[in-house]
Coordinates of C-alpha atoms and ligand atoms in Angstrom, one line a residue:
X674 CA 0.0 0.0 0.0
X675 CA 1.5 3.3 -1.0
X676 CA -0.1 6.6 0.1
X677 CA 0.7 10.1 -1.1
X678 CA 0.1 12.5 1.4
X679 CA -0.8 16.1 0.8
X680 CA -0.1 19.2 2.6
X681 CA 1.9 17.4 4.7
X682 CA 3.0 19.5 7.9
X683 CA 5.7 18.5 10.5
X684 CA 3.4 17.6 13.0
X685 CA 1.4 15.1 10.6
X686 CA 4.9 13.6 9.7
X687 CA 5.5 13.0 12.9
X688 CA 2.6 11.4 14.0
X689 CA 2.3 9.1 11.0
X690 CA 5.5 7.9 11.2
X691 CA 5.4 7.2 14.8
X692 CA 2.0 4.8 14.2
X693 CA 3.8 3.4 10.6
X694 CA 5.5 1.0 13.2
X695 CA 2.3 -1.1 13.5
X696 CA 1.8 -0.9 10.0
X697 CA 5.0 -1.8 8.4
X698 CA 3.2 -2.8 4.6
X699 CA 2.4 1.1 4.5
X700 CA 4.7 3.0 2.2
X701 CA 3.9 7.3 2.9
X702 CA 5.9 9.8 0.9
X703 CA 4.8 13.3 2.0
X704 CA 4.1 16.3 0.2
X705 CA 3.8 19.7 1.6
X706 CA 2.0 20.7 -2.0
X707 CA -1.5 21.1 -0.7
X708 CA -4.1 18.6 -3.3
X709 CA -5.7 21.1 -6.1
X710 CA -6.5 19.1 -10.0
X711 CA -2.4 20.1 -10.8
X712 CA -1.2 18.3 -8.2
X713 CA -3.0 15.3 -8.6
X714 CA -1.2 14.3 -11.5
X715 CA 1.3 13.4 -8.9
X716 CA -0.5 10.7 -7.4
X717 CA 0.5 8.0 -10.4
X718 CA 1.6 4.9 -9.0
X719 CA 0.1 5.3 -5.7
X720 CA -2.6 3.5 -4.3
X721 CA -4.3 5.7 -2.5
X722 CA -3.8 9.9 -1.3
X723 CA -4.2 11.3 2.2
X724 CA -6.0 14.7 2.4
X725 CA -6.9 17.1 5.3
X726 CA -9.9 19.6 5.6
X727 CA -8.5 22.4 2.9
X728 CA -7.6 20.0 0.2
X729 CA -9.3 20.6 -3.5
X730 CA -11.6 17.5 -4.2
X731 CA -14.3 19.1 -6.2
X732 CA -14.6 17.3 -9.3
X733 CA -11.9 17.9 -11.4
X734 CA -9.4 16.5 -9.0
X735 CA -11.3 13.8 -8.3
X736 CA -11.6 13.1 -12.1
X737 CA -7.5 13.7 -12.4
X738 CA -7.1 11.2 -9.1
X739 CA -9.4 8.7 -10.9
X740 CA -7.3 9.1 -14.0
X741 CA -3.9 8.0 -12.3
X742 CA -5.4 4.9 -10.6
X743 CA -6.7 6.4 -7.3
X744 CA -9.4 4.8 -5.9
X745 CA -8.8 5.1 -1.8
X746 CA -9.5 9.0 -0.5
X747 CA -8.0 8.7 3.1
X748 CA -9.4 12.1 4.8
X749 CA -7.1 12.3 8.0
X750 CA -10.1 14.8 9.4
X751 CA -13.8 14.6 10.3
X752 CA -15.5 16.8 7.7
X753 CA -16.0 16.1 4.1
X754 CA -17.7 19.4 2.9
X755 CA -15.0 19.6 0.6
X756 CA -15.6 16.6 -1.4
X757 CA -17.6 16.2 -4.5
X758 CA -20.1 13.5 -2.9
X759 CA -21.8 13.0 -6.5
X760 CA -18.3 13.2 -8.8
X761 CA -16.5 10.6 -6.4
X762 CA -20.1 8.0 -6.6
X763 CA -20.2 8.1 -10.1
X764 CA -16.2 7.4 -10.3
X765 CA -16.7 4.3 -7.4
X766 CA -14.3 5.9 -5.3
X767 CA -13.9 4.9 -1.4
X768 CA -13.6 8.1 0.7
X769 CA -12.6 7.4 4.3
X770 CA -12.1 9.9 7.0
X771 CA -11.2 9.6 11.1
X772 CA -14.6 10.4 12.4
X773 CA -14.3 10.7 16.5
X774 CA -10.3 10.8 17.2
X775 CA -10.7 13.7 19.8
X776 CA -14.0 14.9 20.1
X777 CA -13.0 16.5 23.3
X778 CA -10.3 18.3 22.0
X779 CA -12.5 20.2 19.5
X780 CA -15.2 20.8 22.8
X781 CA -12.0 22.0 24.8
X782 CA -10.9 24.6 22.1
X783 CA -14.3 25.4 21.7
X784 CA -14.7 26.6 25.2
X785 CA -11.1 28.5 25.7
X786 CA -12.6 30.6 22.4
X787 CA -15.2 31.2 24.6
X788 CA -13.4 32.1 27.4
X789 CA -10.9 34.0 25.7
X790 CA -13.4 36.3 24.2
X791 CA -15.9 36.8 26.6
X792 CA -13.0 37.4 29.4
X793 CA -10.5 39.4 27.2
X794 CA -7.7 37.0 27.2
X795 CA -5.8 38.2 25.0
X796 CA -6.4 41.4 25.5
X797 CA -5.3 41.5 29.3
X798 CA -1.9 39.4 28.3
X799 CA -0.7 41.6 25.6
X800 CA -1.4 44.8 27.9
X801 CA 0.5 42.3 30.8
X802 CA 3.7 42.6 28.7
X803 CA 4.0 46.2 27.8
X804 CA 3.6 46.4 31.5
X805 CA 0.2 48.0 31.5
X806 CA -1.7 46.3 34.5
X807 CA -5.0 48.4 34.2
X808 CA -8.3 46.7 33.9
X809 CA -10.9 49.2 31.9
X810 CA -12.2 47.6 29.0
X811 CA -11.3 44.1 30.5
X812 CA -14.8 43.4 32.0
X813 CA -16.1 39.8 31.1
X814 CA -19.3 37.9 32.0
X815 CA -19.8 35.0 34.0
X816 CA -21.0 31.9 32.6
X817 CA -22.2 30.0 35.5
X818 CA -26.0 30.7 35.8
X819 CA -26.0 31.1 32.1
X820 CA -27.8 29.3 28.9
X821 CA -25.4 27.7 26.6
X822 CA -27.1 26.7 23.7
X823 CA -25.0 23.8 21.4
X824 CA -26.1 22.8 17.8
X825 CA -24.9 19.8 16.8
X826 CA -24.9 17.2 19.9
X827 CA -23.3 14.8 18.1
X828 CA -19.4 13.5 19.4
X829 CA -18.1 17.0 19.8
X830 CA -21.6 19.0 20.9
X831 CA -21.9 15.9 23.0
X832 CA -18.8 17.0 24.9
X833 CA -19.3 20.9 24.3
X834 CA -22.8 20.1 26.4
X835 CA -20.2 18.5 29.5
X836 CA -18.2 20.9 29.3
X837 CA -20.9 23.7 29.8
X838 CA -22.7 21.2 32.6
X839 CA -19.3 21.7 34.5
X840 CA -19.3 25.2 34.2
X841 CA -22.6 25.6 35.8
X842 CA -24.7 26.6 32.6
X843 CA -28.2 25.1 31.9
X844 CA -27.8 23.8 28.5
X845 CA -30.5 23.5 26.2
X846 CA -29.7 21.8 22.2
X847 CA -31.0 21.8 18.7
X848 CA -30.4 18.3 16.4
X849 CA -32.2 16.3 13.9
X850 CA -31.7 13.8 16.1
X851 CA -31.4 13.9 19.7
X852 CA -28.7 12.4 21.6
X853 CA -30.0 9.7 24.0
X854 CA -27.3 9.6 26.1
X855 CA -27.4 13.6 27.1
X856 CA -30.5 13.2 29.7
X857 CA -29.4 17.0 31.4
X858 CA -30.1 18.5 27.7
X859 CA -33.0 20.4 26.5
X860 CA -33.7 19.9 23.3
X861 CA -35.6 22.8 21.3
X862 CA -36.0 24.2 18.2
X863 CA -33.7 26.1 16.5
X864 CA -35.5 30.0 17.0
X865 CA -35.6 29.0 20.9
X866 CA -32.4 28.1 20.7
X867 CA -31.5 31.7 19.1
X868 CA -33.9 33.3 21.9
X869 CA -32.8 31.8 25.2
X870 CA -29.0 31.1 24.9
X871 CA -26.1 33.5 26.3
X872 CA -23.5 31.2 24.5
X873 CA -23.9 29.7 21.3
X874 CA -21.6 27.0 19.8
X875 CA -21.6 25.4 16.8
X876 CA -21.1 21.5 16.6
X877 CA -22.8 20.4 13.0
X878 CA -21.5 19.2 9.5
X879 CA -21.9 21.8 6.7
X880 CA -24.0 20.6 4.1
X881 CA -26.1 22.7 1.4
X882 CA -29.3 22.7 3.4
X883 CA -27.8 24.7 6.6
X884 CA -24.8 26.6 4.5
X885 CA -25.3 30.5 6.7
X886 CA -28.3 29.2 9.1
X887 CA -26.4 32.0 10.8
X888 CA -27.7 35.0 8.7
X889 CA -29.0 38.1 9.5
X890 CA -32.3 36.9 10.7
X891 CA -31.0 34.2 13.2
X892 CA -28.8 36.9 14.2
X893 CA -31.9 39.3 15.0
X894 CA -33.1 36.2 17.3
X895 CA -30.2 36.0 19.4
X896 CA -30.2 37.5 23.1
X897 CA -28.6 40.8 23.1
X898 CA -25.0 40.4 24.3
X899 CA -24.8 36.6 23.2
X900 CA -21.5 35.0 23.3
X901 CA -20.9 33.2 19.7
X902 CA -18.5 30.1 19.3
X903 CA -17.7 28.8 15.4
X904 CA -15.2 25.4 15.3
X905 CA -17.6 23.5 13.4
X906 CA -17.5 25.2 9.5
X907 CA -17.4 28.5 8.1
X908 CA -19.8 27.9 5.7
X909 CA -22.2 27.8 8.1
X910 CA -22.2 31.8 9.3
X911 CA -23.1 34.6 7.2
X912 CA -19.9 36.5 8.1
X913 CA -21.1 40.0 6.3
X914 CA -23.6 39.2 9.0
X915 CA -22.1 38.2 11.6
X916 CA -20.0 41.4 11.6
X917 CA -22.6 43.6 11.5
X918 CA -23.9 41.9 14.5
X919 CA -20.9 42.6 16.5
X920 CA -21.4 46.6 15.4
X921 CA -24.4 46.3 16.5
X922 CA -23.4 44.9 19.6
X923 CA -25.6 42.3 19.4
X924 CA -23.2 39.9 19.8
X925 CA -20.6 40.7 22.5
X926 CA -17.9 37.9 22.4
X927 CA -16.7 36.1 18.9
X928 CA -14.8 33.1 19.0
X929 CA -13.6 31.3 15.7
X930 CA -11.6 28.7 14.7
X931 CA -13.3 28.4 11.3
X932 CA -14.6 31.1 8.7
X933 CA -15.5 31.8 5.3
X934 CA -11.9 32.5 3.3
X935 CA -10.1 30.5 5.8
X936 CA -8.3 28.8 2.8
X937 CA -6.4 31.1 2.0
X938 CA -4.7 31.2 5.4
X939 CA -4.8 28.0 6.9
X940 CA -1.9 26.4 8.0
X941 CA 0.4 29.0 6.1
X942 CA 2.2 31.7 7.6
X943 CA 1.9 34.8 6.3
X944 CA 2.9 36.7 9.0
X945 CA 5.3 38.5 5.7
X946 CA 1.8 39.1 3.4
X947 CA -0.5 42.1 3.2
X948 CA -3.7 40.8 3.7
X949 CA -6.3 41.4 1.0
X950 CA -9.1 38.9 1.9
X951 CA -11.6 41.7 3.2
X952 CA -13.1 39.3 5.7
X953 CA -10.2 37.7 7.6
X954 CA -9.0 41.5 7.4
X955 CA -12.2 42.7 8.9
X956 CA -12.8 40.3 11.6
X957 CA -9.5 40.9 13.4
X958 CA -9.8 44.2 13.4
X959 CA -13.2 44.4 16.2
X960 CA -11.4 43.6 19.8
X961 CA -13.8 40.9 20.9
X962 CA -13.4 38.7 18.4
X963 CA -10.5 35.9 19.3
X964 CA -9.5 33.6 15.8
X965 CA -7.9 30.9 15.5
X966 CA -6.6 29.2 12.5
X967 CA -8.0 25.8 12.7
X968 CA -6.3 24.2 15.4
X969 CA -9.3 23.1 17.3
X970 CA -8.1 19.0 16.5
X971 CA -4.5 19.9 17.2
X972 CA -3.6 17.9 20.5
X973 CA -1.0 14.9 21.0
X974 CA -3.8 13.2 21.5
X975 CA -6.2 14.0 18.6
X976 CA -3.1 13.7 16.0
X977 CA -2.1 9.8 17.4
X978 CA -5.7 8.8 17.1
X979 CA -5.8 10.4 13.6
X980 CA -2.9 8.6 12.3
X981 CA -3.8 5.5 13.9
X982 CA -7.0 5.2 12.6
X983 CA -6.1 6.6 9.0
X984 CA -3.3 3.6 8.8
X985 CA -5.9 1.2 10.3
X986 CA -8.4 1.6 7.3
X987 CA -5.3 1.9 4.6
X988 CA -4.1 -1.7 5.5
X989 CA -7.8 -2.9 6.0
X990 CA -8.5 -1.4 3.2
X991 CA -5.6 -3.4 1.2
X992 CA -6.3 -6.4 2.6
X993 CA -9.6 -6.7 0.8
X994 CA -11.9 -5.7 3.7
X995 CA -15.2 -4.5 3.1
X996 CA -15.1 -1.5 4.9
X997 CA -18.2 -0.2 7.1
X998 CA -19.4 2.2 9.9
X999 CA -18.6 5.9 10.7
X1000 CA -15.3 6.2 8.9
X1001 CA -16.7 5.6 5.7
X1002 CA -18.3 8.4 3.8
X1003 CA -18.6 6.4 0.6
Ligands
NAD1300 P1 -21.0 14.0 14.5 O1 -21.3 13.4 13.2 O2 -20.6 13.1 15.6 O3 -22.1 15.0 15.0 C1 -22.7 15.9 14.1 C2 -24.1 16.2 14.7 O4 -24.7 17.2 13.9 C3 -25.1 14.9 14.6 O5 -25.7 14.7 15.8 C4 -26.1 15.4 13.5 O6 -27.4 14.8 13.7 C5 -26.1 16.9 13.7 N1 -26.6 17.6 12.6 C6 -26.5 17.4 11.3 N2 -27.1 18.3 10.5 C7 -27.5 19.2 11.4 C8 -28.3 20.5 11.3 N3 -28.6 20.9 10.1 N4 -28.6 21.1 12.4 C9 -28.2 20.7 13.6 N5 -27.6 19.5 13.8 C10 -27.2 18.8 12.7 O7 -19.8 15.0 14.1 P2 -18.7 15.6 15.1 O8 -17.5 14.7 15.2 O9 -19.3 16.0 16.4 O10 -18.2 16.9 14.3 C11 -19.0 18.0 14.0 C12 -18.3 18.9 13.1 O11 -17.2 19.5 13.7 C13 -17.7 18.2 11.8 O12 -18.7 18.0 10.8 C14 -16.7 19.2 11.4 O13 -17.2 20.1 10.5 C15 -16.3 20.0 12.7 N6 -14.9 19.7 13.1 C16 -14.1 20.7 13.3 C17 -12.8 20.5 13.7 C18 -11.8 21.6 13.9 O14 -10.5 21.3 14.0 N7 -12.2 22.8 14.0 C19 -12.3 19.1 13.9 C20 -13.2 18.1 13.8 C21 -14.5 18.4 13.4

């Protein structure tokens, strides 16, 4: 089994080579070249590629990937917004991805976003170092007492709703389907979801059917002063929207760790570029909203499982298994 791996970082190198051990048929070479239909043509000889959540799989690389004998997608991530469902069914490709490797890392980011908008984190440590110890401007709120609403109580919401229990909040939910196991969870519907929660975080896929639920008018819902949380998908805010929420002050406290135009800037440092993309340049220029660059997944913990489980369904895979459950989108 050989696997080309795209948009390779150190940290993926690292943890795939320290599970290869178990799996000593597996043959990676890695390749920090991101996957786009150019780069695809690369991918001759292999047997399958490895992809992450910013890789190009609409249907021209998928087509190009067919065309050089690919017929295993291995997403080391959750998500597969990014993948042409339709293009890859009608080429018989198997997409696999790592479904559940940390779902508690992603609920733990979640809630330091939280925290470090609605308390000024960052605010208060860069003022710390130039020596400025003065408080105005640094006044938080206090989420014990508090409603934290959580769409999306599937592995991560599941543990975003925990997390909130622990913190004291009543915490109320919107799913398709409800999750049996969350018996101190109110479910309701999504506009009484908008109406009663101080904390909002979002936990579900993106798909064409909810792509911006958070517009304009679900902003308009939302208690004045809500606290809004985004490590889910950009897709799924309005971010003209959401920004004119914050001038509003509607919304008090942003934290993101996902957004619309995060492409361009994920996992790259441009800390050297001028940057053009209006949004990213917009949203870090209001003081309460804290961004991340989609690291929520990025723990020891959440990269072993990754690269276990990717390697798991490579040699499964290879050895003529018909693979089934969670991990496998098609
Ligand atoms: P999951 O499949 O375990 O749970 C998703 C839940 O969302 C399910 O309960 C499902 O019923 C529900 N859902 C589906 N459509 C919905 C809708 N329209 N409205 C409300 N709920 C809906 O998935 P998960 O492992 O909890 O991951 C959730 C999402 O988190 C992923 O799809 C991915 O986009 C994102 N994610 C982000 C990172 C990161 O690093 N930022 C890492 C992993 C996953």
């Amino acid at each position: 089994m050989k696997i080309l791996f795209y948009g390779a970082q150190s940290y993926d190198k690292k943890s795939f080579e320290s599970q290869r051990g178990h799996f000593p048929e597996i043959h990676i070479d890695y390749l920090e070249a991101e996957l786009n239909p150019m780069t695809a043509t690369l991918a001759k000889g292999y047997d399958a590629i490895c992809a992450f959540v910013n890789a190009d799989l609409s249907a021209l690389t998928l087509e190009v990937l067919f065309g050089s004998g690919i017929r295993l997608i291995l997403l080391r991530c959750a998500g597969y917004n990014n993948v042409n469902l339709n293009v890859a069914r009608e080429l018989g490709m198997t997409i696999a991805r790592v479904p559940g490797y940390s779902p508690e890392a992603i609920a733990e980011h979640s809630m330091s976003l939280a925290l470090a908008s609605c308390r000024h984190i960052c605010k208060g440590y860069n003022r710390v170092r130039e020596n400025d110890f003065s408080l105005n401007g640094l006044t938080g709120t206090t989420l014990h007492g508090k409603t934290a609403g959580i769409v999306g109580t599937g592995r991560i919401g599941a543990a975003m709703c925990h997390i909130c229990k622990g913190f004291g909040m009543d915490v109320i939910a919107y799913d398709l389907h409800q999750n049996p196991n969350l018996d101190f969870v109110e479910y309701v519907s999504l506009d009484e979801l908008y109406t009663q929660s101080d904390l909002i975080s979002l936990h579900c896929p993106l798909f064409e059917s909810n792509h911006h639920m958070i517009n304009e008018d679900a902003i308009n819902k939302m208690k004045d002063g809500v606290i809004f949380v985004n490590t889910a998908r950009g897709g799924l805010v309005d971010t003209q929207a959401l920004m004119a929420g914050i001038v509003s002050r509607k919304i008090s406290a942003v934290g993101l760790d996902v957004y619309e135009e995060e492409t361009n800037n994920a996992f790259i440092d441009r800390s050297n570029d001028i940057i053009d993309d209006t949004i990213t340049a917009q949203l870090l220029s209001f003081p309460n909203v804290v961004i991340t660059s989609h690291q929520a997944f990025l723990t020891q913990e959440g990269l072993e499982a990754i690269a276990w489980t990717t390697l798991d369904t490579a040699h499964r895979y290879a050895e003529g298994e018909k693979l089934k459950g969670p991990i496998i989108v098609l």
